[in-house]
mmCIF file of C-alpha atoms and ligand atoms in Angstrom:
data_model
loop_
_atom_site.group_PDB
_atom_site.id
_atom_site.type_symbol
_atom_site.label_atom_id
_atom_site.label_comp_id
_atom_site.label_asym_id
_atom_site.label_seq_id
_atom_site.Cartn_x
_atom_site.Cartn_y
_atom_site.Cartn_z
ATOM 1 C CA MET A 1 -15.984 -23.810 -5.125
ATOM 2 C CA ARG A 2 -19.484 -23.512 -6.731
ATOM 3 C CA ASP A 3 -21.253 -20.188 -5.990
ATOM 4 C CA THR A 4 -24.836 -21.250 -6.858
ATOM 5 C CA ALA A 5 -27.285 -21.821 -4.096
ATOM 6 C CA PRO A 6 -27.657 -25.430 -3.092
ATOM 7 C CA GLN A 7 -31.345 -25.003 -2.559
ATOM 8 C CA PRO A 8 -33.675 -21.879 -3.219
ATOM 9 C CA PRO A 9 -35.498 -20.251 -0.216
ATOM 10 C CA LEU A 10 -38.521 -22.268 0.985
ATOM 11 C CA ASP A 11 -42.112 -20.769 1.052
ATOM 12 C CA HIS A 12 -42.603 -22.462 4.410
ATOM 13 C CA ILE A 13 -40.800 -22.913 7.719
ATOM 14 C CA PRO A 14 -38.943 -26.174 7.689
ATOM 15 C CA PRO A 15 -39.781 -28.811 10.105
ATOM 16 C CA GLY A 16 -37.418 -29.316 13.050
ATOM 17 C CA ILE A 17 -36.642 -25.754 13.735
ATOM 18 C CA ARG A 18 -36.868 -25.366 17.497
ATOM 19 C CA CYS A 19 -34.737 -22.385 18.314
ATOM 20 C CA ALA A 20 -33.561 -19.336 16.545
ATOM 21 C CA GLN A 21 -30.028 -20.676 16.284
ATOM 22 C CA ASP A 22 -31.291 -23.515 14.189
ATOM 23 C CA TYR A 23 -31.370 -21.077 11.251
ATOM 24 C CA GLU A 24 -27.666 -20.959 11.453
ATOM 25 C CA ALA A 25 -27.276 -24.747 11.280
ATOM 26 C CA LEU A 26 -29.547 -24.939 8.331
ATOM 27 C CA ALA A 27 -27.857 -22.064 6.332
ATOM 28 C CA PRO A 28 -25.348 -24.285 4.607
ATOM 29 C CA ARG A 29 -28.257 -26.044 2.735
ATOM 30 C CA PHE A 30 -29.345 -22.754 1.249
ATOM 31 C CA ILE A 31 -26.351 -20.611 0.793
ATOM 32 C CA ALA A 32 -23.481 -21.557 -1.534
ATOM 33 C CA ALA A 33 -20.243 -22.255 0.272
ATOM 34 C CA PRO A 34 -18.238 -19.157 -1.016
ATOM 35 C CA ARG A 35 -21.110 -16.842 -0.098
ATOM 36 C CA LEU A 36 -21.584 -18.542 3.291
ATOM 37 C CA ALA A 37 -17.857 -18.057 3.962
ATOM 38 C CA TYR A 38 -18.172 -14.325 3.098
ATOM 39 C CA ILE A 39 -21.186 -13.959 5.406
ATOM 40 C CA ALA A 40 -20.077 -15.931 8.357
ATOM 41 C CA GLY A 41 -16.597 -14.752 8.319
ATOM 42 C CA GLY A 42 -14.986 -11.768 9.931
ATOM 43 C CA SER A 43 -11.595 -10.366 9.182
ATOM 44 C CA GLY A 44 -8.092 -11.679 9.732
ATOM 45 C CA ASP A 45 -8.178 -14.985 11.657
ATOM 46 C CA ASP A 46 -11.763 -14.490 12.704
ATOM 47 C CA ALA A 47 -10.359 -13.786 16.338
ATOM 48 C CA THR A 48 -13.150 -11.309 17.180
ATOM 49 C CA VAL A 49 -15.852 -13.434 15.599
ATOM 50 C CA ALA A 50 -14.921 -16.164 17.985
ATOM 51 C CA ALA A 51 -14.603 -13.746 20.955
ATOM 52 C CA ASN A 52 -18.127 -12.435 20.322
ATOM 53 C CA ARG A 53 -19.635 -15.882 21.061
ATOM 54 C CA ARG A 54 -17.283 -16.707 23.762
ATOM 55 C CA ALA A 55 -18.250 -13.717 25.659
ATOM 56 C CA PHE A 56 -21.808 -14.803 26.084
ATOM 57 C CA ALA A 57 -20.831 -18.155 27.360
ATOM 58 C CA ALA A 58 -18.677 -16.425 30.088
ATOM 59 C CA TRP A 59 -21.966 -15.466 31.907
ATOM 60 C CA SER A 60 -24.571 -17.556 33.550
ATOM 61 C CA VAL A 61 -28.189 -16.347 34.514
ATOM 62 C CA TRP A 62 -29.362 -16.773 37.976
ATOM 63 C CA PRO A 63 -32.748 -18.618 38.201
ATOM 64 C CA ARG A 64 -34.985 -16.820 40.756
ATOM 65 C CA LEU A 65 -37.884 -18.428 42.509
ATOM 66 C CA LEU A 66 -41.407 -17.643 43.455
ATOM 67 C CA ARG A 67 -41.570 -14.365 41.490
ATOM 68 C CA ASP A 68 -44.993 -13.281 40.069
ATOM 69 C CA VAL A 69 -44.354 -12.514 36.300
ATOM 70 C CA ARG A 70 -47.918 -12.902 35.128
ATOM 71 C CA GLN A 71 -48.053 -9.153 34.057
ATOM 72 C CA GLY A 72 -44.694 -9.652 32.361
ATOM 73 C CA HIS A 73 -43.981 -8.140 28.800
ATOM 74 C CA THR A 74 -40.873 -6.873 26.873
ATOM 75 C CA ARG A 75 -42.152 -3.625 25.841
ATOM 76 C CA LEU A 76 -39.778 -0.577 25.602
ATOM 77 C CA ALA A 77 -39.449 2.911 24.017
ATOM 78 C CA LEU A 78 -36.480 3.359 21.789
ATOM 79 C CA GLY A 79 -35.763 6.838 20.214
ATOM 80 C CA GLY A 80 -39.181 7.812 21.127
ATOM 81 C CA GLN A 81 -40.709 4.862 19.461
ATOM 82 C CA ALA A 82 -42.715 2.237 21.301
ATOM 83 C CA LEU A 83 -41.604 -1.316 20.592
ATOM 84 C CA ALA A 84 -43.121 -4.725 21.606
ATOM 85 C CA HIS A 85 -39.581 -6.231 22.126
ATOM 86 C CA PRO A 86 -35.830 -5.265 22.084
ATOM 87 C CA LEU A 87 -34.905 -7.143 18.979
ATOM 88 C CA LEU A 88 -33.865 -5.304 15.916
ATOM 89 C CA LEU A 89 -32.533 -6.320 12.594
ATOM 90 C CA ALA A 90 -28.969 -5.025 11.951
ATOM 91 C CA PRO A 91 -27.768 -3.419 8.690
ATOM 92 C CA VAL A 92 -26.404 -6.294 6.620
ATOM 93 C CA ALA A 93 -25.236 -5.356 3.160
ATOM 94 C CA TYR A 94 -26.220 -7.241 -0.075
ATOM 95 C CA GLN A 95 -29.100 -9.233 1.175
ATOM 96 C CA GLN A 96 -29.752 -10.405 -2.443
ATOM 97 C CA LEU A 97 -26.877 -12.730 -1.992
ATOM 98 C CA VAL A 98 -29.221 -15.042 -0.106
ATOM 99 C CA HIS A 99 -32.639 -14.208 -1.457
ATOM 100 C CA PRO A 100 -33.827 -12.696 -4.753
ATOM 101 C CA ALA A 101 -35.992 -10.012 -2.987
ATOM 102 C CA GLY A 102 -33.249 -9.406 -0.416
ATOM 103 C CA GLU A 103 -33.981 -6.481 2.051
ATOM 104 C CA LEU A 104 -37.628 -6.289 0.951
ATOM 105 C CA GLU A 105 -38.198 -9.724 2.806
ATOM 106 C CA SER A 106 -36.384 -8.631 5.783
ATOM 107 C CA ALA A 107 -38.549 -5.367 5.842
ATOM 108 C CA ARG A 108 -41.806 -7.548 5.584
ATOM 109 C CA ALA A 109 -40.657 -9.622 8.542
ATOM 110 C CA ALA A 110 -39.809 -6.551 10.559
ATOM 111 C CA GLN A 111 -43.230 -5.168 9.932
ATOM 112 C CA ALA A 112 -44.936 -8.309 10.866
ATOM 113 C CA LEU A 113 -43.000 -8.940 14.069
ATOM 114 C CA GLY A 114 -42.964 -5.182 15.098
ATOM 115 C CA ALA A 115 -39.259 -5.310 14.996
ATOM 116 C CA GLY A 116 -36.974 -2.356 14.342
ATOM 117 C CA LEU A 117 -34.895 -2.379 11.139
ATOM 118 C CA VAL A 118 -31.741 -0.566 10.218
ATOM 119 C CA LEU A 119 -31.079 -0.607 6.451
ATOM 120 C CA SER A 120 -27.540 -0.731 5.182
ATOM 121 C CA THR A 121 -26.119 1.862 2.789
ATOM 122 C CA LEU A 122 -24.940 -1.175 0.828
ATOM 123 C CA ALA A 123 -28.369 -2.696 0.606
ATOM 124 C CA SER A 124 -29.244 -4.278 -2.719
ATOM 125 C CA ARG A 125 -32.669 -2.971 -2.728
ATOM 126 C CA ARG A 126 -33.807 0.752 -2.967
ATOM 127 C CA LEU A 127 -34.003 2.403 0.347
ATOM 128 C CA GLU A 128 -37.463 4.036 -0.676
ATOM 129 C CA ASP A 129 -38.918 0.494 -1.456
ATOM 130 C CA VAL A 130 -37.614 -1.044 1.787
ATOM 131 C CA ALA A 131 -38.933 1.872 3.918
ATOM 132 C CA ALA A 132 -42.345 1.443 2.279
ATOM 133 C CA LEU A 133 -42.479 -2.153 3.702
ATOM 134 C CA ALA A 134 -40.696 -1.920 7.037
ATOM 135 C CA GLY A 135 -42.534 -1.283 10.322
ATOM 136 C CA PRO A 136 -42.626 2.070 12.248
ATOM 137 C CA LEU A 137 -38.900 1.772 13.593
ATOM 138 C CA ARG A 138 -36.887 1.996 10.386
ATOM 139 C CA TRP A 139 -33.393 3.697 10.604
ATOM 140 C CA PHE A 140 -30.990 4.203 7.811
ATOM 141 C CA GLN A 141 -27.255 2.944 8.389
ATOM 142 C CA LEU A 142 -24.978 5.433 6.819
ATOM 143 C CA TYR A 143 -21.500 5.075 5.276
ATOM 144 C CA PHE A 144 -19.882 8.348 4.583
ATOM 145 C CA GLN A 145 -19.144 8.669 0.961
ATOM 146 C CA PRO A 146 -16.027 10.087 -0.507
ATOM 147 C CA VAL A 147 -17.924 13.069 -1.729
ATOM 148 C CA ARG A 148 -19.904 14.927 0.766
ATOM 149 C CA ALA A 149 -22.649 15.881 -1.839
ATOM 150 C CA ALA A 150 -23.306 12.100 -2.229
ATOM 151 C CA THR A 151 -23.460 11.624 1.568
ATOM 152 C CA LEU A 152 -25.882 14.530 1.987
ATOM 153 C CA ASP A 153 -28.104 13.240 -0.929
ATOM 154 C CA LEU A 154 -28.229 9.699 0.801
ATOM 155 C CA VAL A 155 -29.250 11.362 4.105
ATOM 156 C CA GLN A 156 -31.936 13.508 2.348
ATOM 157 C CA ARG A 157 -33.137 10.492 0.635
ATOM 158 C CA ALA A 158 -33.529 8.546 3.893
ATOM 159 C CA GLU A 159 -35.355 11.509 5.501
ATOM 160 C CA ALA A 160 -37.797 11.756 2.597
ATOM 161 C CA ALA A 161 -38.435 8.093 2.652
ATOM 162 C CA GLY A 162 -39.427 8.241 6.282
ATOM 163 C CA TYR A 163 -36.434 6.743 8.100
ATOM 164 C CA GLY A 164 -36.449 7.977 11.680
ATOM 165 C CA ALA A 165 -32.813 8.084 12.469
ATOM 166 C CA ILE A 166 -29.332 7.976 10.798
ATOM 167 C CA VAL A 167 -26.983 5.340 12.160
ATOM 168 C CA VAL A 168 -23.535 6.145 11.063
ATOM 169 C CA THR A 169 -21.067 3.248 11.083
ATOM 170 C CA LEU A 170 -17.557 4.322 11.874
ATOM 171 C CA ASP A 171 -15.524 0.993 12.555
ATOM 172 C CA ALA A 172 -15.220 -0.255 9.035
ATOM 173 C CA SER A 173 -12.909 2.159 7.082
ATOM 174 C CA ILE A 174 -10.892 -0.853 6.176
ATOM 175 C CA GLN A 175 -12.656 -4.174 5.686
ATOM 176 C CA VAL A 176 -10.769 -7.176 4.316
ATOM 177 C CA ALA A 177 -12.389 -10.502 4.329
ATOM 178 C CA SER A 178 -10.901 -13.097 6.722
ATOM 179 C CA ARG A 179 -8.322 -15.495 5.429
ATOM 180 C CA ALA A 180 -10.940 -18.246 5.530
ATOM 181 C CA ALA A 181 -13.414 -16.272 3.461
ATOM 182 C CA GLN A 182 -10.672 -15.334 0.966
ATOM 183 C CA ALA A 183 -9.756 -19.044 0.621
ATOM 184 C CA ALA A 184 -13.303 -19.967 -0.277
ATOM 185 C CA GLY A 185 -12.981 -17.628 -3.325
ATOM 186 C CA PHE A 186 -16.024 -15.373 -2.708
ATOM 187 C CA GLN A 187 -16.747 -12.817 -5.550
ATOM 188 C CA MET A 188 -19.510 -10.428 -5.474
ATOM 189 C CA PRO A 189 -21.811 -11.538 -8.318
ATOM 190 C CA ALA A 190 -22.630 -8.929 -10.882
ATOM 191 C CA ASP A 191 -26.430 -8.981 -10.260
ATOM 192 C CA CYS A 192 -25.966 -7.931 -6.618
ATOM 193 C CA ARG A 193 -25.164 -4.283 -6.337
ATOM 194 C CA SER A 194 -25.459 -1.508 -3.867
ATOM 195 C CA VAL A 195 -28.262 -0.020 -5.819
ATOM 196 C CA ASN A 196 -28.534 3.035 -3.558
ATOM 197 C CA LEU A 197 -25.043 4.285 -4.621
ATOM 198 C CA ALA A 198 -25.505 3.788 -8.243
ATOM 199 C CA ALA A 199 -26.134 7.511 -9.025
ATOM 200 C CA TYR A 200 -22.830 8.640 -7.259
ATOM 201 C CA ALA A 201 -19.557 8.699 -8.800
ATOM 202 C CA GLN A 202 -17.303 6.249 -6.934
ATOM 203 C CA ALA A 203 -13.848 7.301 -5.871
ATOM 204 C CA SER A 204 -11.279 5.833 -8.188
ATOM 205 C CA ALA A 205 -8.209 4.356 -6.525
ATOM 206 C CA ARG A 206 -5.996 7.255 -5.199
ATOM 207 C CA ALA A 207 -2.613 7.537 -6.835
ATOM 208 C CA LEU A 208 0.026 7.120 -4.280
ATOM 209 C CA ALA A 209 3.428 9.004 -4.354
ATOM 210 C CA GLU A 210 6.480 7.274 -3.828
ATOM 211 C CA GLY A 211 6.890 6.281 -0.252
ATOM 212 C CA ASP A 212 3.203 6.604 0.617
ATOM 213 C CA SER A 213 1.472 4.019 2.502
ATOM 214 C CA ARG A 214 -1.336 1.974 0.852
ATOM 215 C CA VAL A 215 -3.004 2.096 4.111
ATOM 216 C CA PHE A 216 -2.532 5.630 5.648
ATOM 217 C CA GLN A 217 -2.484 7.640 2.458
ATOM 218 C CA GLY A 218 -4.567 5.166 0.318
ATOM 219 C CA LEU A 219 -7.331 3.268 2.115
ATOM 220 C CA MET A 220 -7.711 5.684 4.942
ATOM 221 C CA ALA A 221 -7.712 8.911 2.858
ATOM 222 C CA ASP A 222 -11.462 9.100 2.686
ATOM 223 C CA ALA A 223 -12.184 7.667 6.131
ATOM 224 C CA PRO A 224 -14.452 9.740 8.216
ATOM 225 C CA ARG A 225 -13.034 12.139 10.762
ATOM 226 C CA LEU A 226 -14.401 14.279 13.598
ATOM 227 C CA ASP A 227 -15.309 17.133 11.343
ATOM 228 C CA ASP A 228 -17.369 14.700 9.116
ATOM 229 C CA LEU A 229 -19.374 13.724 12.149
ATOM 230 C CA ASP A 230 -19.841 17.356 13.167
ATOM 231 C CA TRP A 231 -21.057 18.182 9.687
ATOM 232 C CA LEU A 232 -23.543 15.232 9.865
ATOM 233 C CA LEU A 233 -24.870 16.270 13.104
ATOM 234 C CA GLY A 234 -25.661 19.720 11.584
ATOM 235 C CA ALA A 235 -26.850 18.428 8.194
ATOM 236 C CA THR A 236 -29.817 16.240 9.161
ATOM 237 C CA ARG A 237 -32.882 16.861 11.314
ATOM 238 C CA LEU A 238 -32.871 13.176 12.294
ATOM 239 C CA PRO A 239 -31.268 11.862 15.435
ATOM 240 C CA VAL A 240 -27.798 10.422 14.601
ATOM 241 C CA TRP A 241 -26.495 7.190 16.234
ATOM 242 C CA VAL A 242 -22.951 5.935 15.967
ATOM 243 C CA LYS A 243 -22.353 2.252 15.288
ATOM 244 C CA GLY A 244 -19.076 0.509 16.046
ATOM 245 C CA VAL A 245 -18.329 1.864 19.592
ATOM 246 C CA LEU A 246 -16.217 -0.245 21.943
ATOM 247 C CA HIS A 247 -13.923 2.115 23.864
ATOM 248 C CA PRO A 248 -15.480 4.092 26.716
ATOM 249 C CA ASP A 249 -13.594 7.274 25.898
ATOM 250 C CA ASP A 250 -15.098 7.246 22.437
ATOM 251 C CA ALA A 251 -18.645 6.757 23.965
ATOM 252 C CA ARG A 252 -18.156 9.670 26.301
ATOM 253 C CA MET A 253 -16.785 11.951 23.550
ATOM 254 C CA LEU A 254 -19.647 10.959 21.143
ATOM 255 C CA ARG A 255 -22.342 11.655 23.724
ATOM 256 C CA ALA A 256 -20.907 14.961 24.538
ATOM 257 C CA ARG A 257 -20.704 15.822 20.808
ATOM 258 C CA GLY A 258 -24.472 15.450 20.452
ATOM 259 C CA VAL A 259 -24.877 11.921 19.168
ATOM 260 C CA HIS A 260 -28.298 10.463 20.177
ATOM 261 C CA GLY A 261 -27.241 6.911 20.931
ATOM 262 C CA LEU A 262 -24.596 4.267 20.246
ATOM 263 C CA VAL A 263 -24.375 0.812 18.990
ATOM 264 C CA VAL A 264 -21.637 -1.091 20.871
ATOM 265 C CA SER A 265 -20.472 -3.266 18.080
ATOM 266 C CA ASN A 266 -17.326 -4.578 16.338
ATOM 267 C CA HIS A 267 -19.112 -5.112 13.139
ATOM 268 C CA GLY A 268 -19.597 -8.778 13.801
ATOM 269 C CA GLY A 269 -15.740 -9.141 13.804
ATOM 270 C CA ARG A 270 -15.512 -7.755 10.165
ATOM 271 C CA GLY A 271 -13.355 -4.691 11.113
ATOM 272 C CA LEU A 272 -10.423 -4.862 13.482
ATOM 273 C CA ASP A 273 -9.544 -8.551 14.024
ATOM 274 C CA GLY A 274 -8.481 -8.624 17.661
ATOM 275 C CA ALA A 275 -10.951 -6.089 18.881
ATOM 276 C CA PRO A 276 -12.791 -7.094 22.178
ATOM 277 C CA ALA A 277 -16.145 -8.818 22.136
ATOM 278 C CA SER A 278 -19.010 -6.317 22.049
ATOM 279 C CA LEU A 279 -20.572 -7.966 25.087
ATOM 280 C CA ALA A 280 -17.146 -7.641 26.982
ATOM 281 C CA ALA A 281 -16.990 -3.892 26.022
ATOM 282 C CA LEU A 282 -20.506 -3.206 27.046
ATOM 283 C CA PRO A 283 -20.325 -2.595 30.839
ATOM 284 C CA ALA A 284 -17.569 -0.012 30.517
ATOM 285 C CA VAL A 285 -19.489 1.839 27.731
ATOM 286 C CA ARG A 286 -22.585 1.873 29.911
ATOM 287 C CA ALA A 287 -20.614 3.167 32.836
ATOM 288 C CA ALA A 288 -19.114 5.921 30.647
ATOM 289 C CA VAL A 289 -22.436 7.207 29.136
ATOM 290 C CA GLY A 290 -24.363 6.759 32.453
ATOM 291 C CA PRO A 291 -27.847 5.369 32.788
ATOM 292 C CA GLY A 292 -30.637 6.350 30.529
ATOM 293 C CA TYR A 293 -28.506 7.117 27.389
ATOM 294 C CA PRO A 294 -29.630 4.936 24.510
ATOM 295 C CA LEU A 295 -27.230 1.956 23.945
ATOM 296 C CA LEU A 296 -27.761 -0.977 21.503
ATOM 297 C CA LEU A 297 -25.424 -4.022 21.150
ATOM 298 C CA ASP A 298 -24.659 -6.370 18.364
ATOM 299 C CA GLY A 299 -22.160 -9.200 17.740
ATOM 300 C CA GLY A 300 -22.779 -12.782 18.436
ATOM 301 C CA VAL A 301 -26.297 -12.667 19.589
ATOM 302 C CA ARG A 302 -27.809 -16.158 18.728
ATOM 303 C CA SER A 303 -30.463 -16.717 21.339
ATOM 304 C CA GLY A 304 -32.946 -15.000 23.571
ATOM 305 C CA GLY A 305 -30.532 -15.920 26.478
ATOM 306 C CA ASP A 306 -27.742 -13.982 24.756
ATOM 307 C CA ALA A 307 -30.110 -10.961 24.327
ATOM 308 C CA PHE A 308 -31.017 -11.180 28.082
ATOM 309 C CA LYS A 309 -27.317 -11.093 28.975
ATOM 310 C CA ALA A 310 -26.742 -7.974 26.756
ATOM 311 C CA LEU A 311 -29.700 -6.249 28.346
ATOM 312 C CA ALA A 312 -28.348 -7.204 31.811
ATOM 313 C CA LEU A 313 -25.030 -5.729 30.982
ATOM 314 C CA GLY A 314 -26.439 -2.312 29.930
ATOM 315 C CA ALA A 315 -27.931 -2.618 26.488
ATOM 316 C CA ASP A 316 -31.408 -1.240 25.706
ATOM 317 C CA ALA A 317 -31.840 -3.586 22.772
ATOM 318 C CA VAL A 318 -29.887 -5.844 20.583
ATOM 319 C CA LEU A 319 -29.396 -6.111 16.707
ATOM 320 C CA LEU A 320 -29.269 -9.429 14.803
ATOM 321 C CA GLY A 321 -26.798 -9.687 11.951
ATOM 322 C CA ARG A 322 -26.009 -13.053 10.687
ATOM 323 C CA LEU A 323 -29.071 -14.742 12.171
ATOM 324 C CA GLN A 324 -31.141 -12.489 9.946
ATOM 325 C CA VAL A 325 -29.339 -13.542 6.778
ATOM 326 C CA TYR A 326 -29.449 -17.152 7.495
ATOM 327 C CA ALA A 327 -33.256 -17.084 8.217
ATOM 328 C CA LEU A 328 -33.786 -15.014 4.995
ATOM 329 C CA ALA A 329 -31.847 -17.672 3.109
ATOM 330 C CA VAL A 330 -33.869 -20.478 4.402
ATOM 331 C CA ALA A 331 -37.466 -19.067 4.150
ATOM 332 C CA GLY A 332 -37.429 -15.302 3.109
ATOM 333 C CA ALA A 333 -39.709 -13.031 5.222
ATOM 334 C CA LEU A 334 -41.322 -16.047 6.865
ATOM 335 C CA GLY A 335 -38.009 -17.244 8.026
ATOM 336 C CA VAL A 336 -36.893 -13.874 9.476
ATOM 337 C CA ALA A 337 -40.234 -13.423 11.247
ATOM 338 C CA HIS A 338 -40.051 -16.883 12.583
ATOM 339 C CA MET A 339 -36.411 -16.439 13.906
ATOM 340 C CA LEU A 340 -37.655 -13.244 15.567
ATOM 341 C CA LYS A 341 -40.642 -14.955 17.150
ATOM 342 C CA LEU A 342 -38.495 -17.706 18.444
ATOM 343 C CA LEU A 343 -35.894 -15.329 19.819
ATOM 344 C CA ARG A 344 -38.544 -13.253 21.559
ATOM 345 C CA GLU A 345 -39.946 -16.309 23.157
ATOM 346 C CA GLU A 346 -36.506 -17.476 24.227
ATOM 347 C CA LEU A 347 -36.028 -14.060 25.825
ATOM 348 C CA GLU A 348 -39.340 -14.169 27.604
ATOM 349 C CA ALA A 349 -38.549 -17.618 28.962
ATOM 350 C CA THR A 350 -35.237 -16.503 30.187
ATOM 351 C CA MET A 351 -36.828 -13.465 31.821
ATOM 352 C CA ALA A 352 -39.576 -15.563 33.501
ATOM 353 C CA LEU A 353 -37.153 -18.016 34.972
ATOM 354 C CA ALA A 354 -34.811 -15.227 36.031
ATOM 355 C CA GLY A 355 -37.785 -13.643 37.784
ATOM 356 C CA CYS A 356 -37.876 -10.503 35.456
ATOM 357 C CA ALA A 357 -41.327 -9.410 34.526
ATOM 358 C CA THR A 358 -40.185 -6.299 32.455
ATOM 359 C CA LEU A 359 -37.005 -5.289 30.617
ATOM 360 C CA ALA A 360 -36.465 -2.809 33.645
ATOM 361 C CA ASP A 361 -36.070 -5.741 36.003
ATOM 362 C CA ILE A 362 -33.096 -7.051 34.071
ATOM 363 C CA GLY A 363 -29.722 -5.880 35.490
ATOM 364 C CA PRO A 364 -26.185 -7.086 36.236
ATOM 365 C CA GLY A 365 -27.383 -8.812 39.440
ATOM 366 C CA CYS A 366 -29.243 -11.413 37.080
ATOM 367 C CA LEU A 367 -25.864 -12.686 35.947
ATOM 368 C CA SER A 368 -23.080 -14.627 37.506
ATOM 369 C CA PRO A 369 -19.616 -15.303 35.930
ATOM 370 C CA ALA A 370 -20.030 -18.837 34.431
ATOM 371 C CA LEU A 371 -18.934 -21.257 36.940
ATOM 372 C CA PRO A 372 -16.585 -24.164 36.039
ATOM 373 C CA GLY A 373 -18.826 -26.812 34.566
ATOM 374 C CA ALA A 374 -21.508 -24.417 33.618
ATOM 375 C CA PRO A 375 -23.085 -24.954 30.145
ATOM 376 C CA GLY A 376 -20.843 -23.430 27.469
ATOM 377 C CA GLU A 377 -22.007 -22.138 24.136
ATOM 378 C CA SER A 378 -25.546 -23.248 23.416
ATOM 379 C CA ALA A 379 -25.516 -25.795 20.497
ATOM 380 C CA PRO A 380 -28.317 -25.466 17.860
ATOM 381 C CA CYS A 381 -31.038 -27.689 18.649
ATOM 382 C CA CYS A 382 -31.585 -29.420 15.370
HETATM 383 C C1 FNR B 401 -22.480 -6.679 8.197
HETATM 384 N N1 FNR B 401 -22.613 -5.601 9.185
HETATM 385 C C2 FNR B 401 -22.760 -4.366 8.533
HETATM 386 N N2 FNR B 401 -22.716 -3.267 9.368
HETATM 387 C C3 FNR B 401 -23.032 -2.022 8.828
HETATM 388 O O1 FNR B 401 -23.120 -1.073 9.682
HETATM 389 N N3 FNR B 401 -23.254 -1.926 7.508
HETATM 390 C C4 FNR B 401 -23.289 -2.931 6.651
HETATM 391 O O2 FNR B 401 -23.553 -2.703 5.388
HETATM 392 C C5 FNR B 401 -22.973 -4.222 7.171
HETATM 393 N N4 FNR B 401 -23.025 -5.270 6.311
HETATM 394 C C6 FNR B 401 -22.618 -6.539 6.960
HETATM 395 C C7 FNR B 401 -22.678 -7.768 5.905
HETATM 396 C C8 FNR B 401 -22.519 -8.919 6.519
HETATM 397 C C9 FNR B 401 -22.450 -10.181 5.585
HETATM 398 C C10 FNR B 401 -22.385 -9.067 7.982
HETATM 399 C C11 FNR B 401 -22.295 -10.545 8.561
HETATM 400 C C12 FNR B 401 -22.434 -8.001 8.794
HETATM 401 C C13 FNR B 401 -22.406 -5.786 10.512
HETATM 402 C C14 FNR B 401 -23.816 -5.996 11.236
HETATM 403 O O3 FNR B 401 -24.527 -4.803 11.163
HETATM 404 C C15 FNR B 401 -23.610 -6.328 12.722
HETATM 405 O O4 FNR B 401 -22.682 -5.363 13.287
HETATM 406 C C16 FNR B 401 -23.135 -7.677 12.874
HETATM 407 O O5 FNR B 401 -23.483 -8.553 11.882
HETATM 408 C C17 FNR B 401 -23.495 -8.325 14.243
HETATM 409 O O6 FNR B 401 -22.884 -9.492 14.519
HETATM 410 P P1 FNR B 401 -23.680 -10.829 14.335
HETATM 411 O O7 FNR B 401 -25.130 -10.864 14.761
HETATM 412 O O8 FNR B 401 -23.647 -11.187 12.808
HETATM 413 O O9 FNR B 401 -22.836 -11.876 15.098
#
């Protein structure tokens, strides 16, 4: 399969885009098939990717009548930062795969739309350059490096560049592309690299003794453990969030350990295939950490209605992974900004029709389990 982009990113918003999810429908025109398979895919049989989407379709939103929402807004405070809306850009590695300027464009969009941005350790652009363009809520997503000095250096660079939090991802110690993505033959191109790791020596493959497991003694040898998290909490002055939490016991333990907030996530289905949908796990995590403790959610959010359901089930805000990449591929910063604008309007319209003037009005009582015959997954509108 050819790995060259069918069409370069546009310098304008293409006609016919009517909802945020339309960017997903357009992506195949702008992303070569093997790259698209790598981005869209998860791991294994993509069971968790599918579950993430199904979980949203399992809920309906109650329309409510005669409510005065003329003072309505979507404002919130997150990590001490005032935000105009609860839509953040998720950390997504190697954005140069879909746009020559990669993460710089996403940062411009975040700035323009007042959206928070979480930059991946595996970004294809320098974290300092991205920080200079992003809006006030910019956080750094950390992958522990095999050598602690490298992890510390990354954290200190993020602090110096003005990132406001460290979001450490703990659910992806093993990542193997799904069977479908492997069949598409994706190979990381030579010109797309994790530039922020270039200065650090990379671990060479561990020599296994006879009888050793390639998984336990190999791939998992450098995976983070509890003492790594405790070390990180003491090594940075920034608040530390953990991304990749699904089990309520983990959530309780992380809160008790001093973690500032959690991202309920299954890595967009790219970690453990068969893990529950993020949305399905959210209510138990909220119950475990209690009200008021910061919780974000990602995984399968494709519309403002989806964002509403996540907020109703206990999230303070949502992160957008693949939608961000699709919009970036279609029209760079303009596309990402437009996608965010559409999503925000979709959220506002859902709030208004559900009788919610503010995010504080959104709660579990706004939802009903989807009744037989209720609309299923929303199809893209173009
Ligand atoms: C990711 N994700 C991710 N997460 C992370 O913590 N660090 C990373 O570097 C990446 N890289 C990455 C690359 C690609 C191509 C994808 C699709 C995803 C996971 C991401 O932050 C988020 O959890 C999911 O993408 C959310 O699901 P949706 O919105 O893509 O359905």
